[in-house]
Tab-separated table of C-alpha atoms in Angstrom:
chain	number	residue	atom	x	y	z
X	27	MET	CA	0.092	0.006	0.031
X	28	ILE	CA	1.214	3.378	-1.026
X	29	PRO	CA	1.317	5.765	2.129
X	30	SER	CA	-1.083	8.636	1.647
X	31	GLU	CA	1.980	11.106	2.423
X	32	VAL	CA	3.834	9.908	-0.748
X	33	LEU	CA	0.906	11.001	-2.974
X	34	ALA	CA	0.353	14.241	-1.424
X	35	ASP	CA	3.973	15.154	-1.915
X	36	ALA	CA	6.444	15.234	-4.987
X	37	TYR	CA	6.753	11.576	-6.644
X	38	THR	CA	7.418	9.942	-9.977
X	39	TYR	CA	4.936	7.332	-11.636
X	40	ALA	CA	5.599	4.700	-14.048
X	41	ALA	CA	3.649	1.778	-15.451
X	42	ARG	CA	4.860	-1.930	-15.815
X	43	VAL	CA	2.963	-4.098	-18.162
X	44	ASP	CA	3.781	-7.704	-18.530
X	45	SER	CA	2.490	-10.315	-21.012
X	46	TRP	CA	1.985	-13.907	-20.105
X	47	LEU	CA	0.563	-16.907	-22.154
X	48	GLY	CA	-0.602	-19.365	-19.813
X	49	SER	CA	2.235	-19.669	-17.136
X	50	ARG	CA	5.030	-18.499	-19.702
X	51	TRP	CA	6.116	-14.823	-19.216
X	52	LEU	CA	6.446	-13.284	-22.773
X	53	GLY	CA	8.279	-9.917	-21.989
X	54	THR	CA	7.501	-6.459	-20.856
X	55	LEU	CA	5.877	-3.813	-22.919
X	56	PRO	CA	6.963	-0.189	-22.884
X	57	VAL	CA	4.025	2.011	-22.417
X	58	ALA	CA	3.530	5.148	-24.029
X	59	SER	CA	0.224	5.945	-22.903
X	60	GLY	CA	-3.010	4.284	-21.471
X	61	SER	CA	-5.242	3.636	-18.528
X	62	VAL	CA	-6.905	1.119	-16.487
X	63	SER	CA	-10.581	1.337	-15.664
X	64	TRP	CA	-12.789	-0.559	-13.048
X	65	THR	CA	-16.453	-0.083	-12.909
X	66	ALA	CA	-18.790	-1.470	-10.320
X	67	ASP	CA	-21.901	-1.729	-12.350
X	68	GLN	CA	-20.522	-3.913	-15.149
X	69	GLN	CA	-20.261	-7.682	-15.271
X	70	VAL	CA	-16.787	-7.640	-16.693
X	71	GLN	CA	-15.548	-4.868	-14.285
X	72	GLY	CA	-12.068	-4.140	-15.645
X	73	SER	CA	-10.548	-3.137	-18.842
X	74	VAL	CA	-7.300	-1.568	-20.116
X	75	SER	CA	-6.378	0.452	-23.115
X	76	LEU	CA	-2.576	1.048	-24.003
X	77	THR	CA	-0.387	2.239	-26.857
X	78	VAL	CA	3.235	0.808	-27.179
X	79	PRO	CA	5.661	1.747	-29.794
X	80	ARG	CA	6.267	-0.978	-32.573
X	81	VAL	CA	9.983	-0.875	-31.794
X	82	GLY	CA	11.369	0.268	-28.268
X	83	ALA	CA	13.204	-0.831	-25.131
X	84	PRO	CA	11.174	-2.595	-22.520
X	85	VAL	CA	13.028	-1.048	-20.027
X	86	GLU	CA	15.300	1.892	-20.135
X	87	GLY	CA	18.810	0.763	-21.009
X	88	GLN	CA	17.925	-2.530	-22.504
X	89	ASP	CA	17.975	-3.393	-26.316
X	90	GLN	CA	15.017	-2.584	-28.685
X	91	VAL	CA	12.513	-5.089	-29.405
X	92	ASP	CA	10.052	-5.234	-32.468
X	93	TYR	CA	6.548	-5.539	-30.725
X	94	THR	CA	4.402	-6.002	-33.979
X	95	PRO	CA	2.403	-8.938	-33.594
X	96	ARG	CA	3.456	-11.920	-35.966
X	97	GLY	CA	1.962	-15.056	-34.865
X	98	PRO	CA	-0.132	-16.512	-31.904
X	99	GLU	CA	2.730	-16.411	-29.245
X	100	SER	CA	3.869	-13.086	-29.790
X	101	ILE	CA	3.973	-10.840	-27.022
X	102	ILE	CA	1.059	-8.933	-28.413
X	103	GLU	CA	-1.507	-11.232	-29.530
X	104	SER	CA	-5.346	-11.942	-28.729
X	105	CYS	CA	-4.579	-15.578	-28.588
X	106	GLY	CA	-4.729	-15.953	-24.649
X	107	GLN	CA	-2.159	-13.365	-23.979
X	108	VAL	CA	-2.569	-11.806	-20.393
X	109	LEU	CA	-1.322	-8.549	-19.380
X	110	HIS	CA	-0.379	-7.871	-15.788
X	111	VAL	CA	-0.548	-4.144	-15.128
X	112	SER	CA	0.912	-2.413	-12.305
X	113	VAL	CA	2.409	1.142	-11.595
X	114	GLU	CA	5.434	1.950	-9.386
X	115	VAL	CA	5.123	5.353	-7.345
X	116	ARG	CA	8.653	6.649	-6.190
X	117	SER	CA	9.069	9.261	-3.463
X	118	VAL	CA	11.161	12.296	-4.969
X	119	VAL	CA	11.662	13.245	-1.031
X	120	THR	CA	12.869	10.021	0.076
X	121	GLY	CA	13.468	7.723	-2.932
X	122	GLN	CA	11.352	5.136	-1.723
X	123	ALA	CA	9.312	3.018	-4.170
X	124	PHE	CA	5.851	1.356	-4.043
X	125	THR	CA	4.508	-1.095	-6.524
X	126	GLU	CA	0.500	-0.906	-6.730
X	127	ARG	CA	-1.157	-3.753	-8.701
X	128	LEU	CA	-3.916	-2.383	-10.972
X	129	GLY	CA	-5.161	-5.638	-12.625
X	130	ARG	CA	-4.786	-8.675	-14.961
X	131	PHE	CA	-6.525	-8.104	-18.355
X	132	LEU	CA	-7.010	-10.379	-21.330
X	133	ILE	CA	-5.785	-9.091	-24.602
X	134	THR	CA	-9.138	-8.834	-26.741
X	135	ASN	CA	-7.947	-7.008	-29.744
X	136	TRP	CA	-4.820	-4.803	-31.058
X	137	ASP	CA	-4.248	-2.225	-34.085
X	138	VAL	CA	-1.075	-1.621	-35.581
X	139	SER	CA	-0.779	2.037	-37.024
X	140	GLY	CA	2.465	3.756	-38.184
X	141	LYS	CA	4.923	3.425	-35.500
X	142	SER	CA	2.580	2.487	-32.542
X	143	ILE	CA	0.447	-0.358	-31.595
X	144	THR	CA	-2.875	0.103	-29.640
X	145	VAL	CA	-3.956	-2.814	-27.407
X	146	GLN	CA	-7.240	-3.360	-25.588
X	147	GLY	CA	-8.055	-5.811	-22.928
X	148	LYS	CA	-10.716	-6.957	-20.436
X	149	SER	CA	-10.312	-8.375	-17.212
X	150	MET	CA	-10.799	-11.994	-16.301
X	151	LEU	CA	-14.129	-12.190	-15.783
X	152	HIS	CA	-14.411	-11.836	-19.475
X	153	ARG	CA	-13.029	-15.385	-19.791
X	154	ILE	CA	-16.198	-16.556	-17.624
X	155	GLU	CA	-18.219	-14.311	-20.120
X	156	GLU	CA	-17.157	-16.090	-23.091
X	157	ASP	CA	-16.898	-19.852	-21.811
X	158	ARG	CA	-20.960	-20.670	-21.802
X	159	LEU	CA	-22.435	-23.741	-20.546
X	160	THR	CA	-23.181	-26.067	-23.213
X	161	SER	CA	-26.359	-27.332	-21.760
X	162	PRO	CA	-28.706	-26.655	-18.508
X	163	THR	CA	-26.779	-27.782	-15.404
X	164	THR	CA	-28.293	-28.486	-12.258
X	165	PRO	CA	-26.228	-27.688	-8.869
X	166	ARG	CA	-24.495	-30.791	-7.469
X	167	THR	CA	-26.176	-32.831	-4.471
X	168	GLY	CA	-25.414	-31.044	-1.436
X	169	GLY	CA	-24.118	-27.828	-3.079
X	170	THR	CA	-23.972	-24.362	-1.593
X	171	LEU	CA	-23.867	-20.825	-3.028
X	172	PHE	CA	-20.322	-20.784	-2.548
X	173	SER	CA	-19.218	-24.284	-3.766
X	174	GLU	CA	-21.614	-23.680	-7.147
X	175	ALA	CA	-19.944	-20.251	-7.590
X	176	ARG	CA	-16.523	-22.132	-7.645
X	177	ARG	CA	-17.755	-24.566	-10.005
X	178	LEU	CA	-19.383	-22.113	-12.318
X	179	ALA	CA	-16.134	-20.218	-12.490
X	180	GLY	CA	-14.757	-23.432	-14.004
X	181	GLY	CA	-11.251	-23.368	-13.094
X	182	ILE	CA	-11.016	-19.832	-14.974
X	183	ALA	CA	-10.574	-17.585	-11.782
X	184	GLY	CA	-10.255	-18.410	-7.864
X	185	VAL	CA	-13.573	-17.639	-5.763
X	186	LEU	CA	-13.202	-16.365	-2.150
X	187	ALA	CA	-16.271	-15.420	0.023
X	188	PRO	CA	-14.821	-13.696	3.042
X	189	GLY	CA	-17.354	-12.752	5.786
X	190	MET	CA	-20.158	-14.425	3.907
X	191	SER	CA	-22.352	-17.055	5.530
X	192	ASP	CA	-22.904	-19.797	3.067
X	193	ARG	CA	-26.167	-21.895	2.673
X	194	ALA	CA	-27.476	-24.279	0.453
X	195	CYS	CA	-28.432	-24.453	-3.263
X	196	PRO	CA	-31.519	-25.854	-4.178
X	197	SER	CA	-31.106	-28.967	-6.267
X	198	SER	CA	-34.410	-28.370	-8.374
X	199	MET	CA	-33.211	-25.646	-10.185
X	200	SER	CA	-30.720	-25.540	-13.160
X	201	TRP	CA	-28.444	-23.029	-14.551
X	202	GLY	CA	-28.728	-21.650	-18.010
X	203	GLU	CA	-25.981	-21.185	-20.635
X	204	SER	CA	-24.158	-18.145	-18.871
X	205	ARG	CA	-21.714	-18.562	-16.549
X	206	ILE	CA	-21.193	-14.930	-15.713
X	207	ASP	CA	-25.186	-14.564	-15.241
X	208	ALA	CA	-25.334	-17.159	-12.674
X	209	LEU	CA	-22.296	-15.876	-10.839
X	210	PHE	CA	-24.263	-12.720	-10.319
X	211	GLU	CA	-27.520	-14.068	-9.774
X	212	ILE	CA	-25.858	-16.001	-6.850
X	213	ALA	CA	-24.599	-12.333	-5.639
X	214	ASP	CA	-28.025	-11.129	-5.796
X	215	ALA	CA	-29.718	-13.722	-4.040
X	216	TRP	CA	-27.316	-14.363	-1.286
X	217	PRO	CA	-27.092	-11.019	-1.259
X	218	ALA	CA	-23.632	-10.149	-1.696
X	219	ARG	CA	-21.535	-7.926	-4.102
X	220	LEU	CA	-19.481	-9.740	-6.614
X	221	ARG	CA	-15.670	-8.151	-7.217
X	222	GLU	CA	-12.946	-9.240	-9.227
X	223	GLY	CA	-9.839	-8.328	-7.512
X	224	ARG	CA	-6.846	-6.963	-9.455
X	225	ASP	CA	-5.057	-9.889	-8.537
X	226	GLY	CA	-7.785	-11.565	-10.793
X	227	VAL	CA	-9.459	-13.370	-7.975
X	228	LEU	CA	-13.297	-13.171	-7.554
X	229	ARG	CA	-14.892	-12.062	-4.463
X	230	TYR	CA	-18.188	-12.348	-2.848
X	231	LEU	CA	-18.597	-9.532	-0.004
X	232	PRO	CA	-21.204	-8.378	2.182
X	233	VAL	CA	-22.862	-5.333	0.792
X	234	PRO	CA	-21.742	-1.890	2.598
X	235	PRO	CA	-23.942	0.371	4.211
X	236	PRO	CA	-24.388	3.844	2.706
X	237	VAL	CA	-21.937	6.036	3.905
X	238	SER	CA	-23.010	7.785	7.398
X	239	SER	CA	-19.933	9.038	9.149
X	240	ALA	CA	-16.907	11.284	7.825
X	241	PRO	CA	-14.736	8.667	5.934
X	242	SER	CA	-10.952	8.957	6.455
X	243	ARG	CA	-10.315	9.317	2.865
X	244	VAL	CA	-10.678	12.714	1.812
X	245	LEU	CA	-10.548	14.174	-1.932
X	246	THR	CA	-10.305	17.890	-1.869
X	247	ASP	CA	-9.098	20.653	-3.985
X	248	GLY	CA	-7.388	23.678	-3.272
X	249	GLU	CA	-4.094	23.953	-1.159
X	250	GLY	CA	-2.546	20.386	-0.491
X	251	GLY	CA	-5.468	18.749	-2.519
X	252	THR	CA	-5.019	16.225	-5.568
X	253	VAL	CA	-8.435	17.202	-7.007
X	254	VAL	CA	-8.654	19.071	-10.036
X	255	GLY	CA	-12.340	19.462	-10.889
X	256	VAL	CA	-15.286	18.167	-9.387
X	257	LYS	CA	-18.962	17.902	-11.098
X	258	ALA	CA	-22.448	16.182	-10.221
X	259	SER	CA	-24.995	14.581	-12.158
X	260	GLY	CA	-28.259	13.074	-11.356
X	261	THR	CA	-30.777	10.711	-12.870
X	262	ARG	CA	-33.881	8.468	-12.459
X	263	SER	CA	-32.729	5.571	-14.738
X	264	LYS	CA	-32.353	2.624	-12.513
X	265	VAL	CA	-33.203	4.501	-9.487
X	266	TYR	CA	-35.689	1.939	-7.834
X	267	ASN	CA	-37.385	2.807	-4.279
X	268	ARG	CA	-39.298	-0.374	-4.418
X	269	VAL	CA	-37.867	-4.009	-5.034
X	270	VAL	CA	-40.005	-7.267	-4.999
X	271	ALA	CA	-37.812	-10.183	-4.613
X	272	ARG	CA	-39.292	-13.657	-5.063
X	273	GLY	CA	-38.570	-17.383	-5.324
X	274	GLN	CA	-39.739	-19.306	-8.114
X	275	GLY	CA	-41.903	-21.707	-6.293
X	276	GLN	CA	-45.678	-21.114	-6.176
X	277	ASP	CA	-48.462	-22.286	-3.872
X	278	ASP	CA	-51.804	-23.878	-4.991
X	279	ALA	CA	-53.110	-20.426	-5.878
X	280	GLY	CA	-49.995	-19.482	-8.117
X	281	MET	CA	-48.655	-17.027	-5.706
X	282	PRO	CA	-45.013	-16.902	-4.988
X	283	THR	CA	-44.181	-19.230	-1.952
X	284	PHE	CA	-41.381	-16.750	-1.003
X	285	GLN	CA	-41.732	-12.824	-1.639
X	286	ALA	CA	-40.592	-9.763	0.084
X	287	VAL	CA	-41.134	-5.983	-0.864
X	288	ALA	CA	-38.902	-3.322	0.032
X	289	ASP	CA	-39.895	0.128	0.140
X	290	GLN	CA	-37.660	3.394	0.479
X	291	THR	CA	-39.701	5.102	3.269
X	292	THR	CA	-37.559	8.171	3.789
X	293	GLY	CA	-35.712	10.965	2.071
X	294	PRO	CA	-36.218	12.507	-1.735
X	295	TYR	CA	-36.915	8.781	-3.197
X	296	ALA	CA	-39.712	7.491	-0.559
X	297	THR	CA	-42.548	5.803	-2.350
X	298	SER	CA	-44.923	7.983	-0.555
X	299	GLY	CA	-43.267	11.331	-1.930
X	300	PRO	CA	-43.302	13.266	-5.087
X	301	TYR	CA	-40.770	11.005	-6.498
X	302	GLY	CA	-43.388	8.534	-7.381
X	303	VAL	CA	-43.063	4.467	-7.344
X	304	VAL	CA	-40.392	2.851	-9.415
X	305	THR	CA	-40.599	-0.929	-8.880
X	306	LYS	CA	-38.075	-3.467	-9.615
X	307	PHE	CA	-38.714	-7.251	-10.116
X	308	PHE	CA	-36.182	-10.027	-8.912
X	309	THR	CA	-36.858	-13.405	-9.127
X	310	SER	CA	-34.617	-16.490	-8.473
X	311	PRO	CA	-34.775	-20.354	-7.496
X	312	LEU	CA	-31.901	-19.314	-4.961
X	313	ILE	CA	-34.430	-17.527	-2.644
X	314	THR	CA	-35.809	-20.425	-0.672
X	315	SER	CA	-36.987	-18.606	2.646
X	316	ALA	CA	-38.681	-15.418	3.215
X	317	ASP	CA	-35.776	-14.070	5.168
X	318	GLY	CA	-33.697	-14.604	1.918
X	319	ALA	CA	-36.159	-12.570	0.096
X	320	ARG	CA	-36.337	-9.771	2.445
X	321	ALA	CA	-32.714	-9.560	2.645
X	322	SER	CA	-32.028	-9.485	-1.350
X	323	ALA	CA	-34.880	-6.967	-1.520
X	324	ARG	CA	-33.336	-4.997	1.054
X	325	THR	CA	-30.127	-4.899	-0.437
X	326	MET	CA	-31.119	-4.037	-3.699
X	327	LEU	CA	-33.119	-1.313	-3.104
X	328	ALA	CA	-30.076	0.162	-0.702
X	329	SER	CA	-27.760	-0.184	-3.945
X	330	SER	CA	-30.333	1.236	-6.190
X	331	VAL	CA	-31.253	4.402	-4.241
X	332	GLN	CA	-27.395	5.305	-3.869
X	333	ARG	CA	-26.900	5.175	-7.583
X	334	ALA	CA	-29.086	8.233	-7.832
X	335	THR	CA	-26.409	10.850	-7.474
X	336	THR	CA	-23.032	10.726	-9.083
X	337	ILE	CA	-20.136	13.018	-8.656
X	338	PRO	CA	-17.326	12.720	-11.170
X	339	VAL	CA	-13.936	13.648	-9.723
X	340	THR	CA	-10.820	14.703	-11.887
X	341	MET	CA	-7.626	14.216	-9.763
X	342	ALA	CA	-3.960	13.698	-9.565
X	343	PRO	CA	-3.310	9.673	-10.170
X	344	ASP	CA	-3.984	7.860	-6.928
X	345	PRO	CA	-3.620	4.108	-7.853
X	346	THR	CA	-4.682	2.854	-4.716
X	347	LEU	CA	-8.451	4.023	-4.797
X	348	GLU	CA	-10.727	0.657	-4.979
X	349	LEU	CA	-14.247	0.390	-6.183
X	350	ASP	CA	-16.863	0.412	-2.962
X	351	GLU	CA	-14.353	2.581	-0.876
X	352	ALA	CA	-16.121	5.397	1.371
X	353	VAL	CA	-14.500	8.649	0.458
X	354	ALA	CA	-15.373	12.525	0.983
X	355	VAL	CA	-15.317	14.881	-1.768
X	356	VAL	CA	-14.653	18.413	-0.517
X	357	SER	CA	-15.189	21.119	-3.320
X	358	HIS	CA	-14.198	24.554	-2.149
X	359	ALA	CA	-16.105	28.046	-3.172
X	360	VAL	CA	-16.305	28.974	-7.047
X	361	ASP	CA	-17.788	32.124	-7.908
X	362	GLY	CA	-19.300	32.624	-4.619
X	363	THR	CA	-20.780	29.071	-4.080
X	364	GLN	CA	-20.245	27.613	-0.772
X	365	VAL	CA	-17.694	24.520	0.206
X	366	GLU	CA	-19.664	21.472	-0.537
X	367	GLU	CA	-18.803	17.940	1.138
X	368	HIS	CA	-20.155	14.923	0.032
X	369	TRP	CA	-19.749	11.454	1.375
X	370	GLY	CA	-20.277	8.226	-0.928
X	371	ARG	CA	-18.571	5.095	-2.405
X	372	VAL	CA	-16.493	4.837	-5.434
X	373	SER	CA	-18.281	3.296	-8.402
X	374	SER	CA	-15.608	3.514	-11.050
X	375	VAL	CA	-12.098	4.406	-11.434
X	376	ASP	CA	-9.877	5.195	-13.981
X	377	ILE	CA	-6.322	5.292	-13.723
X	378	PRO	CA	-3.636	6.552	-16.209
X	379	LEU	CA	-0.429	4.684	-17.064
X	380	SER	CA	1.578	7.529	-17.522
X	381	SER	CA	2.488	10.282	-15.088
X	382	SER	CA	1.334	13.271	-17.470
X	383	GLY	CA	-2.237	11.582	-17.118
X	384	THR	CA	-5.136	12.728	-14.625
X	385	MET	CA	-7.188	10.047	-12.858
X	386	GLN	CA	-11.270	10.009	-13.377
X	387	ILE	CA	-13.324	8.564	-10.666
X	388	ASP	CA	-17.232	8.535	-9.902
X	389	VAL	CA	-18.394	8.842	-6.289
X	390	GLU	CA	-22.072	7.442	-5.783
X	391	VAL	CA	-23.792	9.779	-3.043
X	392	SER	CA	-26.576	8.915	-0.763
X	393	ARG	CA	-29.060	11.739	-0.281
C-alpha cells in the first residue's frame, strides 16, 4: 500500500505491463500512454487500453524490441495473452518506491498503425463471460452458493467469500448457458456484491451500508489537495425505490411461495413522496425462504437509491483507490458558491498509465 503522504508530495509514476501466455512470461511492454478502468455496475468490471511503440526498449537501457504481432505466441496477440499491469510510485523526497497492482487483463484486440500499436483488454471475468455452459446444469447434490460459484468459475478464476454465511443451493433448479449471469444471480440472491480483485480472484463480499459518518479518505481541491475538478449528475434511470424479490416456487393459488417487498420510506426517494414509485422485480430459484427474500430486496433497494447522484472527480493519479471505498469529496467555493462536502462510495476508477495523465473516478452519493 502506498502511504498517503507519498501521494500528497512530489513523486514519480511509471507503469509496468508484462505479457503472459498461460504460465509463460513473454516479456515487458513499454507504455507510451493508456489507462486501466474498473467499474462496479458492469459484469466484466475491468478494462485496459494502452499504446506501445512498434519498436522500443522494454526497460530503459535494454535492447530495442520489435513488438509487431507476428504469430499466436507474440508478446502482443489476442490468443490468450494476459497483461499483468502495475504502477511504481517513487517518492522524490525519500527515494522510496512502492508498487501497486492495477489488474490482469486478457488482450481482446490490437491495432498496428504507423509506429504505434494500440492494445485493448478486459479483466478475467471476460473469460467466464465467453465460456458458456453447453447445456442447462443442475447444482451438485449438497451444493451451496459458494461451492456452486466455484464450480461455475470453472477453474478460470479463484473464488473467495470472506465474511459471507454460506447456505444450501436448491438442487431442483438449473443454470442456463451463461456462467457469468449465474455468478451474479448468486450475488443478488445471497445477497452479496461480486468483485473481481486486481489479482484476478473473484470475491463475494458483504454489501456495505450507505456512508453515514465522515470517511477517513478525503478528496479535496485547493491547497494540499489532489482534486482538479468536481462535477455532479443525477438520474432517474434504474433508481428504484421499491424492490420485489421472490423465489420461483408457487403455492396452489399460483402465488410466489416466498416474496418480500422493500420500500424506500424516507428521503427524496420515498415511495410516498413526489418521486413516485419505480419498481424493480427480482426472481430467483436461489431464494428459498422469506428471510432470503427480505435480505435480497433490502440490499438491492439500498444499492439502487445510492446510484441516484454521481459525482465525477478529476484528480492526480492515486492507484490505491478501490471500488466501493468510502470517500469524502470536498469542493471549495467557486464564484461565490459554498464549500460542498459529499460522502459516498467509489463506483468507478480510470487510472492513467503515464505521469502526464489525470485520474477520473465516480462517487455515488446517498441523499
